CSV table of C-alpha atoms in Angstrom, one decimal:
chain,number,residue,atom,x,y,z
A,1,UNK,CA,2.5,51.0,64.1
A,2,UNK,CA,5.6,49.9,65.9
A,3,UNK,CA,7.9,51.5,63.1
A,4,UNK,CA,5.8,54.9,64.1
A,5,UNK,CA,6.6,54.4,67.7
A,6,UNK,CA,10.1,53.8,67.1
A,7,UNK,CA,10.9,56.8,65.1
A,8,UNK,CA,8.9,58.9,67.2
A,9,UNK,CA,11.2,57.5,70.1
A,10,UNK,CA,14.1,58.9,67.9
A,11,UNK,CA,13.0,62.3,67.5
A,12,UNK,CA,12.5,62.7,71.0
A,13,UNK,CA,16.0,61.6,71.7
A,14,UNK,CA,14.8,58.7,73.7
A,15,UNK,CA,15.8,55.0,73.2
A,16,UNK,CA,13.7,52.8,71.8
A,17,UNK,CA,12.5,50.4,73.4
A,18,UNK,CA,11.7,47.0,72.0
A,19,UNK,CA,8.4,45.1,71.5
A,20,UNK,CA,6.9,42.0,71.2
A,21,UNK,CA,5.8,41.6,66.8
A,22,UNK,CA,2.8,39.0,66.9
A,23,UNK,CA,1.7,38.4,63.3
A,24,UNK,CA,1.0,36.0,60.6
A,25,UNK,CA,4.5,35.0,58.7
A,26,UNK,CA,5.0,36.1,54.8
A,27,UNK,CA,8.5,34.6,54.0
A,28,UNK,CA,10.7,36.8,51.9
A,29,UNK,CA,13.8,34.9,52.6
A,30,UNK,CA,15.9,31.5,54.3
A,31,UNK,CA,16.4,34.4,57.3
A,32,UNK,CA,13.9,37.1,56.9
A,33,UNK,CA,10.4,37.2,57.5
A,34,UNK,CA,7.4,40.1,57.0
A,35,UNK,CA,5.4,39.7,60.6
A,36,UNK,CA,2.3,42.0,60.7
A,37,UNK,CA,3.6,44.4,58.1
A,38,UNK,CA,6.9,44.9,59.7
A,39,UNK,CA,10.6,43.2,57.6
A,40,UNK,CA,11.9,41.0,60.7
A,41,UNK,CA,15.7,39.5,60.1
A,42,UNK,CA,16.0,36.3,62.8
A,43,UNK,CA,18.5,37.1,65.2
A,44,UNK,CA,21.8,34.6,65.6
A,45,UNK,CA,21.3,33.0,62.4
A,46,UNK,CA,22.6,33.7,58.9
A,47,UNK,CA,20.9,32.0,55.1
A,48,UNK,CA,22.1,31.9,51.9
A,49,UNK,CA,21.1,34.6,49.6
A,50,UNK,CA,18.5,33.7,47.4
A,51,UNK,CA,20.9,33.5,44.4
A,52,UNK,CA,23.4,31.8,45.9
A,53,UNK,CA,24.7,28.4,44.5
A,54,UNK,CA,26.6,25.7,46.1
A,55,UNK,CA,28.8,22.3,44.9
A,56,UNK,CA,27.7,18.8,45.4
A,57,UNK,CA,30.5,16.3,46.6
A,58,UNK,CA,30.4,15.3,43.1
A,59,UNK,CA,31.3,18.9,41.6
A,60,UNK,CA,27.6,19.9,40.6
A,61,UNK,CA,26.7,23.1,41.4
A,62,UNK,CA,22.9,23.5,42.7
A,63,UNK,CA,20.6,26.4,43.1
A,64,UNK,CA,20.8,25.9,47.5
A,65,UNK,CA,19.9,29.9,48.3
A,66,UNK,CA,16.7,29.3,46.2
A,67,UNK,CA,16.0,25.8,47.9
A,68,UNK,CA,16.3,26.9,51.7
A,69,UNK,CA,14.0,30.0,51.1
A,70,UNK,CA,11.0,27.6,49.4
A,71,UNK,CA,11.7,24.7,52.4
A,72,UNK,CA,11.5,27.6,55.1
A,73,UNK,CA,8.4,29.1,53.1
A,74,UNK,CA,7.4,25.3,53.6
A,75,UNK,CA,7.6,25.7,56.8
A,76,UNK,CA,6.5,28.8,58.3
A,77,UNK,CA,5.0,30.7,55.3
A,78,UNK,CA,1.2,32.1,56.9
A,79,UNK,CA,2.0,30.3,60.6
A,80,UNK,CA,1.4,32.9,63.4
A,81,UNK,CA,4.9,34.2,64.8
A,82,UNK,CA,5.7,35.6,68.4
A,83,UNK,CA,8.8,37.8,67.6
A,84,UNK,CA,11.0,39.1,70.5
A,85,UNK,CA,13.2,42.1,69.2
A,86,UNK,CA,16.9,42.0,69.9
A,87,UNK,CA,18.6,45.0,68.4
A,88,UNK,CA,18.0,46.8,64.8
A,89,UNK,CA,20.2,46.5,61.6
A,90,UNK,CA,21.3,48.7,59.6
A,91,UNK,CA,18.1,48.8,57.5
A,92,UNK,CA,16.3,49.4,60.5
A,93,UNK,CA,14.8,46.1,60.3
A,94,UNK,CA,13.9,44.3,63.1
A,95,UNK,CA,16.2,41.7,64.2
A,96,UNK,CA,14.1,39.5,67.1
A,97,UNK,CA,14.0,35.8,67.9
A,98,UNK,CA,10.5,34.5,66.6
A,99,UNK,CA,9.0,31.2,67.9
A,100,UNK,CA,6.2,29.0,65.9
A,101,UNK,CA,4.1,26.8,67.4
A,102,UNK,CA,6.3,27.4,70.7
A,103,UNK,CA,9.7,26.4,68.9
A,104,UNK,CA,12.3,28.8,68.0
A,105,UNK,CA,12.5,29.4,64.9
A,106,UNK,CA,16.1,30.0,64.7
A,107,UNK,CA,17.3,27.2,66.3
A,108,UNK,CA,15.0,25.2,64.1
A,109,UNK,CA,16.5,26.4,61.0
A,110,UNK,CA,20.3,26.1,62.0
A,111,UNK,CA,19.6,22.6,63.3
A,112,UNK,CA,18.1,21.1,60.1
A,113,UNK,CA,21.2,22.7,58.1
A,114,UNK,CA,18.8,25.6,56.2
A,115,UNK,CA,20.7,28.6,57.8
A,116,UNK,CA,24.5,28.8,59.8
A,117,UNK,CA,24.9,30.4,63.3
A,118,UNK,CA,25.4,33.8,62.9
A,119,UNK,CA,28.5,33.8,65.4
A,120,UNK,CA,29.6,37.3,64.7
A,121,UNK,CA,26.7,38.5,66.7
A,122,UNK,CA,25.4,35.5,68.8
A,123,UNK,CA,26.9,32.3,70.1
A,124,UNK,CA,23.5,31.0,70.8
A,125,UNK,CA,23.1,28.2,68.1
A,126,UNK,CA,26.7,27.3,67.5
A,127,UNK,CA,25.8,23.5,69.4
A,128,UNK,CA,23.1,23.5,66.9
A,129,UNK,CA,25.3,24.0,64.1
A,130,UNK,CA,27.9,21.7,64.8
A,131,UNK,CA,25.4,19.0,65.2
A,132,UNK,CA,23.9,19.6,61.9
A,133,UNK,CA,27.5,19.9,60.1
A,134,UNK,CA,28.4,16.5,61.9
A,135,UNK,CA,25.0,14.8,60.7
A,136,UNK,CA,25.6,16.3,57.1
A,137,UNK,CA,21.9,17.6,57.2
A,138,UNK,CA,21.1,20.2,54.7
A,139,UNK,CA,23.8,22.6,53.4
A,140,UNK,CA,26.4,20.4,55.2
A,141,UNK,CA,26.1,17.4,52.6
A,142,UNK,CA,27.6,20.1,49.7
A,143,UNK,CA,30.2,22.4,49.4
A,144,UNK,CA,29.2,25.7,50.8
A,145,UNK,CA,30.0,29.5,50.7
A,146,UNK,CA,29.0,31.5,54.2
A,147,UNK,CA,26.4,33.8,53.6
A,148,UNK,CA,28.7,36.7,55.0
A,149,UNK,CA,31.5,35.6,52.6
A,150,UNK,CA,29.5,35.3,49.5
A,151,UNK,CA,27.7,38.8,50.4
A,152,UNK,CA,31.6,40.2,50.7
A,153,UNK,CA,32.5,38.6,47.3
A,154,UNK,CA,29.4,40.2,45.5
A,155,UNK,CA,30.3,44.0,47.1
A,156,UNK,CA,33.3,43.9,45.1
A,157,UNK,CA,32.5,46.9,42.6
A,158,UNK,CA,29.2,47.5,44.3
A,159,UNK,CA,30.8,49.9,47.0
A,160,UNK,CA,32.7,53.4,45.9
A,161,UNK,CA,36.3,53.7,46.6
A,162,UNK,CA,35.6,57.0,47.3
A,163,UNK,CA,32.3,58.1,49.1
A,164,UNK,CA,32.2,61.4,47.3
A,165,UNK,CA,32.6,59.9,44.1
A,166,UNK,CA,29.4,57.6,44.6
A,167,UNK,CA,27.6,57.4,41.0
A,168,UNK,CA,27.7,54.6,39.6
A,169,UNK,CA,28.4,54.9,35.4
A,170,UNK,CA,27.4,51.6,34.1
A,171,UNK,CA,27.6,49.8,30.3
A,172,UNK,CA,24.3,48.1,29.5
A,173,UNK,CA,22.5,46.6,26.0
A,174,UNK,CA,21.0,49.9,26.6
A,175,UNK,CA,24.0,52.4,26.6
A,176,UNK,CA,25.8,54.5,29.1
A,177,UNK,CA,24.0,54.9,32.3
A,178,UNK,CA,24.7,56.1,35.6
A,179,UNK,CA,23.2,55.4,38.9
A,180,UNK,CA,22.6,57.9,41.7
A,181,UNK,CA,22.6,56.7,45.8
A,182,UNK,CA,18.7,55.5,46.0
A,183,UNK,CA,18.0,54.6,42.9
A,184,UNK,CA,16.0,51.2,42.3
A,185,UNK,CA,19.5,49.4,40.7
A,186,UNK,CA,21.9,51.5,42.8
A,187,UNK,CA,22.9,48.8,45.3
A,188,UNK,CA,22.4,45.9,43.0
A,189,UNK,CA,24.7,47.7,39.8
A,190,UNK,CA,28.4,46.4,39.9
A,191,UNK,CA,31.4,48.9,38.2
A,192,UNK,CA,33.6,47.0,36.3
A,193,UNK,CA,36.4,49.4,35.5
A,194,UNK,CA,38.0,47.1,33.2
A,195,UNK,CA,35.2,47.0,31.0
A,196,UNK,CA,34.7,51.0,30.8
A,197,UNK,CA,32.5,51.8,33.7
A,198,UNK,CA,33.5,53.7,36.0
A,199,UNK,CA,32.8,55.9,39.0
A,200,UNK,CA,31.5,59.8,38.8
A,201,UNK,CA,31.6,62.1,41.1
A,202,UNK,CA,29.0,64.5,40.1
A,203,UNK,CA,26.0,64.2,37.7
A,204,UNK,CA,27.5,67.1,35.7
A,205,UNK,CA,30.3,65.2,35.1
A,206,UNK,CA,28.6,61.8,34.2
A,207,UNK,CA,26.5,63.5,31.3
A,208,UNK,CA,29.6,65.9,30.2
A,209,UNK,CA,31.1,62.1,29.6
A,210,UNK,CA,28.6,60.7,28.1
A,211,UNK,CA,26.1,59.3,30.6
A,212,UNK,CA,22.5,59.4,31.0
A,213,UNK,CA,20.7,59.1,34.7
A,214,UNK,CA,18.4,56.0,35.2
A,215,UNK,CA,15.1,56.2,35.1
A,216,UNK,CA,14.4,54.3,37.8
């Protein structure tokens, strides 16, 4: 229902304005929640992806994306959430600060080491932060990448050089296969030119070389 507000807002050429989102929590991710039906991304604070590994002191690398997504679905996965929207991202997902129980949920995260402050767009839990990092608690005891900067390292060969030469030809067990903008694998399929994939810039010419169009 809010999403239909929202959009209808848009079409009307009138801002949006933002609402409350009062819901039972499904966790999806360390930073991301699902709040009565609607994808909410916590505001200030930034999570490792979900594949994303980190070192031990001791040189052992360690699943830590998939650990602080099942100790925050520990902790909030089914709780009832007040969420406060702050702004929208690019995905149109909601980006609020939510509070469980009357704590913020946020705040909670960065100051038991599961998540980093976000200080690109918020200065609000950097105290919390530096408290964990000093205490070592969480992903301060290992070696760890920043969200933003493992995210940046895993674009490489996901984004096109040239945005009218956007399909992506990939090399797979099953053969030659491109990707258009959209498709399920689109965002997710790397070109590694080295390898023989490469980069089309028209359908036509992706099945005059060879080719064939996911199915999905």
């Amino acid at each position: 229902m809010l999403r239909f507000f929202y959009i209808l807002a848009v079409l009307l050429g009138a801002a949006p304005v933002a609402a409350d989102v009062t819901g039972t929590v499904r966790v999806i991710d360390g930073d991301t929640f699902d709040v009565a039906e609607n994808r909410v991304r916590i505001f200030g604070i930034d999570a490792p992806e979900s594949k994303q590994t980190c070192e031990t002191e001791q040189g052992t690398t360690w699943a830590c994306g998939a650990w602080v997504s099942a100790e925050v679905f520990a902790l909030y996965d089914g709780k009832r959430a007040i969420c406060r929207e702050e702004d929208r991202d690019r995905y149109d997902r909601i980006v609020a600060r939510c509070e469980i129980a009357g704590r913020d949920v946020g705040q909670e995260l960065v100051s038991q080491g599961l998540a980093f402050a976000y200080r690109k767009y918020s200065m609000r839990y950097d105290l919390d932060e530096k408290g964990a990092a000093v205490n070592d608690r969480g992903l301060h005891s290992s070696r760890v990448q920043r969200p933003a900067q493992y995210r940046a390292t895993q674009a490489k060969g996901r984004i096109p050089p040239d945005r009218n030469c956007a399909i992506k030809g990939n090399i797979t067990k099953s053969g030659h296969i491109y990707h258009m903008p959209g498709q399920r694998d689109y965002e997710r399929t790397g070109i590694n030119e080295a390898k023989g994939e490469r980069w089309f810039c028209s359908q036509l010419q992706a099945r005059l070389a060879g080719w064939r169009k996911a199915r999905r």
